[in-house]
Amino acid sequence: MFSNCRIAPIMRLCSRHMTAVCALLLLSCLSFGKAIADEPPTRPLLRVETGTHNGVIKDLAVDAKETFFVTCSQDGTLRIWDLVSGDLQKTLRVPYGNGDGMLYTVAISPDGKQIATSGLTGYMWDMSVCIYLFDRATGELTKRITGLPNAVQILRYSPDGKYLAAGFAGSDGLRILHAEDGTEALADKEYNGDCIGLDYRSDGVLAVAAIDGFIRLYKPDLKLATRQKAPGGTHPHGVAFSPDGDKLAVGFGDTKNINVLATKDLSLLYAPATDDIKTSSAAFDEVAWSADGKQLFAAGRTGLVRNGTALRLIRRYENGGKGKFTDIGASGETITALRPLKLGPTLYAAGDPLWGVLDGDKARLFEAPTVDMRTTTFLLSDDASVVQFSVLPGDIATVRFNAAERKLETGIANTSEIAAAKGKADGLHPAIIGVPGLVITNYENEMHPKVNGHPIALSANEDSRCLAILPDHKQFLLGCDFGLRLFNADGSVVWSLPTPGIVWQINVSKDGQKGVALLNDGTLRWFRIKDSTLLLTLFPL
């Protein structure tokens, strides 16, 4: 039914509950199937602009004078915000499409004039990854540093602005570039896992965390000074020097542990208390110190339940991590960045997507005006032309969209049970999640899904979120934090599709040819199952 679509008009359908902006596109030119080396795209791309991010916010950076900050997202945008008012100053966009352009990290030069960003960027036209450099005042893209070997996980400027350090995915390690021209000053490839945490001390010493289990320190002259296994886990993630430079806090992606190490030799000084946390998937990926060093902050995938709502927390320790702690609910999804300010409050970013300000024991959230797609009532017609899904917390309302008729109905039902019953009566079906001989376990909000008892490989620190087994029972789809994947029944990967947000729900047509995914960027996306080609996108506001 979608094969004859090209570009349909943007539609606005109003009701008491919802306005839907529906961009209907056949994106054959943006197929995720294979990469072709080319120039970055220059034609305009149709994008929904909400005034904030609509994909996972992966990182944030604050200028040295604390007048503005920058967030980056898997939606392919950088956004510059006023630090006092919280107002959006400017939106910067990178070439985006074919799964390319998702931003994982951002850094601001010490003088505040240059912004560097990267992630999964540039591969579709260069066949290698690039770093984008922007002029902060004008928003102009001034340079691309090209020829990089893998996705860039993290970027940080040295305190003197001379260097730009880049940590890579896989075993491609660390590169330190001359900030002025992007030429290479150091390449250390002696890594066996994502280089995912960087922090510079005021004197230019660089701390690096990688999921090969090691913490590394590099001298200001770029020579490796120390390399030690982190005692708290096998996947050290975030690292942060204390203001006096004598201590290094380490957070982990695979355990709830936090370590504070001596920077002279990376020996363990102490481990802040985490014994109260009983959830096996909990992790404090990010760590940060207050400006005076008296408080230690930690956050990530560790949560609490408050008034019946599950929240990711920020834990604030007194006495540099040795004292009592306070837990503050700050987000519905993984907290990806922590930046305490000299003035007292703490900035943070999360995957909802949102950024927030922690001031004392209260968190103020700045969220996108997107629908929360963590629905329990996602139904699909046999030909995938009609979808039904919940749009508000607690299943207050359920809506139905008919793609063939370009029609959105609201108020279908006010509880998930009634909505599901009505949907099934109208010929809609839920996703298949269990069949004889194909047993998928640990697929719902777990890091280690299994097929018939055998582990399924995902990216490091990635959760599986949802499952849909194809009607022939020979393949299945997993929706995950970083994308959508099609597997054979033996667990081998058929294809992997990067997405600009977490895949919360998936469902499949009765003939097994089309699928629909609900993402945390607030979109529904129809795709062709055999090759992952994107067919249609619905954005309900």
GROMACS .gro file of C-alpha atoms in nm, residues 319-497:
model
  179
  319ASN     CA    1   3.213   1.427   5.212
  320GLY     CA    2   3.339   1.350   4.863
  321GLY     CA    3   3.159   1.016   4.848
  322LYS     CA    4   3.243   0.899   5.201
  323GLY     CA    5   2.937   1.044   5.371
  324LYS     CA    6   2.562   0.998   5.359
  325PHE     CA    7   2.377   1.017   5.030
  326THR     CA    8   2.054   1.163   4.898
  327ASP     CA    9   1.866   1.021   4.600
  328ILE     CA   10   1.674   1.259   4.373
  329GLY     CA   11   1.441   1.130   4.101
  330ALA     CA   12   1.547   1.313   3.788
  331SER     CA   13   1.432   1.133   3.472
  332GLY     CA   14   1.228   0.850   3.329
  333GLU     CA   15   1.522   0.720   3.127
  334THR     CA   16   1.898   0.673   3.154
  335ILE     CA   17   2.084   0.984   3.268
  336THR     CA   18   2.362   1.039   3.016
  337ALA     CA   19   2.550   1.345   3.145
  338LEU     CA   20   2.615   1.530   3.473
  339ARG     CA   21   2.769   1.878   3.494
  340PRO     CA   22   2.778   2.046   3.840
  341LEU     CA   23   2.817   2.423   3.812
  342LYS     CA   24   3.032   2.663   4.013
  343LEU     CA   25   2.714   2.844   4.120
  344GLY     CA   26   2.572   2.532   4.283
  345PRO     CA   27   2.305   2.369   4.064
  346THR     CA   28   2.382   2.060   3.854
  347LEU     CA   29   2.291   2.025   3.488
  348TYR     CA   30   2.207   1.683   3.353
  349ALA     CA   31   2.077   1.519   3.037
  350ALA     CA   32   1.878   1.201   2.981
  351GLY     CA   33   1.734   0.972   2.719
  352ASP     CA   34   1.366   1.069   2.761
  353PRO     CA   35   1.477   1.303   2.590
  354LEU     CA   36   1.518   1.585   2.841
  355TRP     CA   37   1.769   1.803   3.016
  356GLY     CA   38   1.725   1.919   3.372
  357VAL     CA   39   1.859   2.127   3.657
  358LEU     CA   40   1.916   1.973   3.998
  359ASP     CA   41   1.901   2.247   4.261
  360GLY     CA   42   1.918   2.115   4.616
  361ASP     CA   43   1.682   1.818   4.637
  362LYS     CA   44   1.457   1.929   4.351
  363ALA     CA   45   1.490   1.859   3.981
  364ARG     CA   46   1.341   2.087   3.717
  365LEU     CA   47   1.283   1.910   3.385
  366PHE     CA   48   1.286   2.056   3.034
  367GLU     CA   49   1.117   1.794   2.818
  368ALA     CA   50   1.023   1.754   2.453
  369PRO     CA   51   0.655   1.791   2.359
  370THR     CA   52   0.647   1.435   2.231
  371VAL     CA   53   0.421   1.141   2.305
  372ASP     CA   54   0.548   0.886   2.557
  373MET     CA   55   0.557   0.568   2.351
  374ARG     CA   56   0.606   0.328   2.642
  375THR     CA   57   0.259   0.198   2.571
  376THR     CA   58   0.098  -0.131   2.670
  377THR     CA   59  -0.174  -0.116   2.405
  378PHE     CA   60   0.005  -0.126   2.069
  379LEU     CA   61  -0.210  -0.306   1.811
  380LEU     CA   62  -0.178  -0.338   1.434
  381SER     CA   63  -0.408  -0.431   1.146
  382ASP     CA   64  -0.323  -0.734   0.932
  383ASP     CA   65  -0.184  -0.516   0.650
  384ALA     CA   66  -0.012  -0.269   0.891
  385SER     CA   67  -0.222   0.023   0.766
  386VAL     CA   68  -0.396   0.083   1.100
  387VAL     CA   69  -0.221   0.129   1.434
  388GLN     CA   70  -0.365   0.179   1.781
  389PHE     CA   71  -0.155   0.301   2.073
  390SER     CA   72  -0.171   0.475   2.409
  391VAL     CA   73  -0.052   0.836   2.425
  392LEU     CA   74  -0.067   0.948   2.785
  393PRO     CA   75   0.076   0.808   3.110
  394GLY     CA   76  -0.152   0.556   3.274
  395ASP     CA   77  -0.343   0.480   2.951
  396ILE     CA   78  -0.568   0.783   2.999
  397ALA     CA   79  -0.633   0.792   2.625
  398THR     CA   80  -0.581   0.564   2.327
  399VAL     CA   81  -0.567   0.678   1.964
  400ARG     CA   82  -0.592   0.506   1.629
  401PHE     CA   83  -0.430   0.609   1.301
  402ASN     CA   84  -0.538   0.483   0.959
  403ALA     CA   85  -0.252   0.542   0.715
  404ALA     CA   86  -0.459   0.460   0.406
  405GLU     CA   87  -0.721   0.721   0.496
  406ARG     CA   88  -0.478   0.965   0.663
  407LYS     CA   89  -0.717   0.967   0.959
  408LEU     CA   90  -0.639   1.004   1.329
  409GLU     CA   91  -0.901   0.914   1.590
  410THR     CA   92  -0.864   0.998   1.958
  411GLY     CA   93  -1.044   0.884   2.271
  412ILE     CA   94  -1.077   0.522   2.152
  413ALA     CA   95  -1.078   0.405   2.516
  414ASN     CA   96  -0.962   0.524   2.856
  415THR     CA   97  -0.802   0.203   2.984
  416SER     CA   98  -0.563  -0.042   2.823
  417GLU     CA   99  -0.801  -0.335   2.879
  418ILE     CA  100  -1.097  -0.169   2.706
  419ALA     CA  101  -0.875  -0.037   2.427
  420ALA     CA  102  -0.721  -0.378   2.364
  421ALA     CA  103  -1.062  -0.547   2.356
  422LYS     CA  104  -1.200  -0.290   2.113
  423GLY     CA  105  -0.890  -0.314   1.894
  424LYS     CA  106  -0.913  -0.693   1.869
  425ALA     CA  107  -1.283  -0.669   1.791
  426ASP     CA  108  -1.194  -0.436   1.504
  427GLY     CA  109  -0.941  -0.682   1.361
  428LEU     CA  110  -0.622  -0.545   1.521
  429HIS     CA  111  -0.360  -0.773   1.675
  430PRO     CA  112  -0.077  -0.744   1.929
  431ALA     CA  113   0.281  -0.848   1.855
  432ILE     CA  114   0.366  -1.219   1.875
  433ILE     CA  115   0.603  -1.265   2.168
  434GLY     CA  116   0.601  -1.640   2.220
  435VAL     CA  117   0.571  -1.952   2.003
  436PRO     CA  118   0.670  -2.317   2.053
  437GLY     CA  119   1.034  -2.380   1.971
  438LEU     CA  120   1.132  -2.012   1.972
  439VAL     CA  121   1.161  -1.882   2.326
  440ILE     CA  122   1.296  -1.529   2.367
  441THR     CA  123   1.372  -1.428   2.726
  442ASN     CA  124   1.513  -1.119   2.900
  443TYR     CA  125   1.400  -0.904   2.608
  444GLU     CA  126   1.201  -0.646   2.805
  445ASN     CA  127   1.423  -0.375   2.957
  446GLU     CA  128   1.715  -0.617   2.998
  447MET     CA  129   2.075  -0.600   2.878
  448HIS     CA  130   2.117  -0.971   2.804
  449PRO     CA  131   1.831  -1.117   2.597
  450LYS     CA  132   1.842  -1.485   2.504
  451VAL     CA  133   1.696  -1.706   2.231
  452ASN     CA  134   1.628  -2.063   2.343
  453GLY     CA  135   1.870  -2.007   2.629
  454HIS     CA  136   2.154  -1.869   2.416
  455PRO     CA  137   2.273  -1.506   2.459
  456ILE     CA  138   2.192  -1.251   2.188
  457ALA     CA  139   2.470  -1.001   2.120
  458LEU     CA  140   2.380  -0.633   2.161
  459SER     CA  141   2.601  -0.327   2.185
  460ALA     CA  142   2.779  -0.263   2.514
  461ASN     CA  143   2.552  -0.115   2.782
  462GLU     CA  144   2.245  -0.149   2.557
  463ASP     CA  145   1.906  -0.266   2.680
  464SER     CA  146   1.660  -0.468   2.476
  465ARG     CA  147   1.314  -0.313   2.507
  466CYS     CA  148   1.059  -0.511   2.303
  467LEU     CA  149   1.001  -0.816   2.085
  468ALA     CA  150   0.798  -0.919   1.781
  469ILE     CA  151   0.823  -1.269   1.634
  470LEU     CA  152   0.748  -1.292   1.261
  471PRO     CA  153   0.442  -1.495   1.157
  472ASP     CA  154   0.652  -1.775   1.002
  473HIS     CA  155   0.829  -1.816   1.339
  474LYS     CA  156   1.167  -1.823   1.161
  475GLN     CA  157   1.281  -1.472   1.253
  476PHE     CA  158   1.221  -1.212   1.522
  477LEU     CA  159   1.267  -0.840   1.579
  478LEU     CA  160   1.416  -0.677   1.887
  479GLY     CA  161   1.370  -0.310   1.963
  480CYS     CA  162   1.668  -0.177   2.160
  481ASP     CA  163   1.820   0.142   2.298
  482PHE     CA  164   2.030   0.209   1.987
  483GLY     CA  165   1.817   0.060   1.712
  484LEU     CA  166   1.607  -0.216   1.565
  485ARG     CA  167   1.744  -0.560   1.480
  486LEU     CA  168   1.617  -0.857   1.281
  487PHE     CA  169   1.743  -1.200   1.392
  488ASN     CA  170   1.714  -1.551   1.257
  489ALA     CA  171   1.572  -1.812   1.493
  490ASP     CA  172   1.928  -1.918   1.587
  491GLY     CA  173   2.011  -1.565   1.708
  492SER     CA  174   2.221  -1.460   1.408
  493VAL     CA  175   2.172  -1.101   1.292
  494VAL     CA  176   2.003  -1.039   0.955
  495TRP     CA  177   2.023  -0.660   0.973
  496SER     CA  178   2.065  -0.384   1.228
  497LEU     CA  179   1.896  -0.047   1.183
   0.00000   0.00000   0.00000
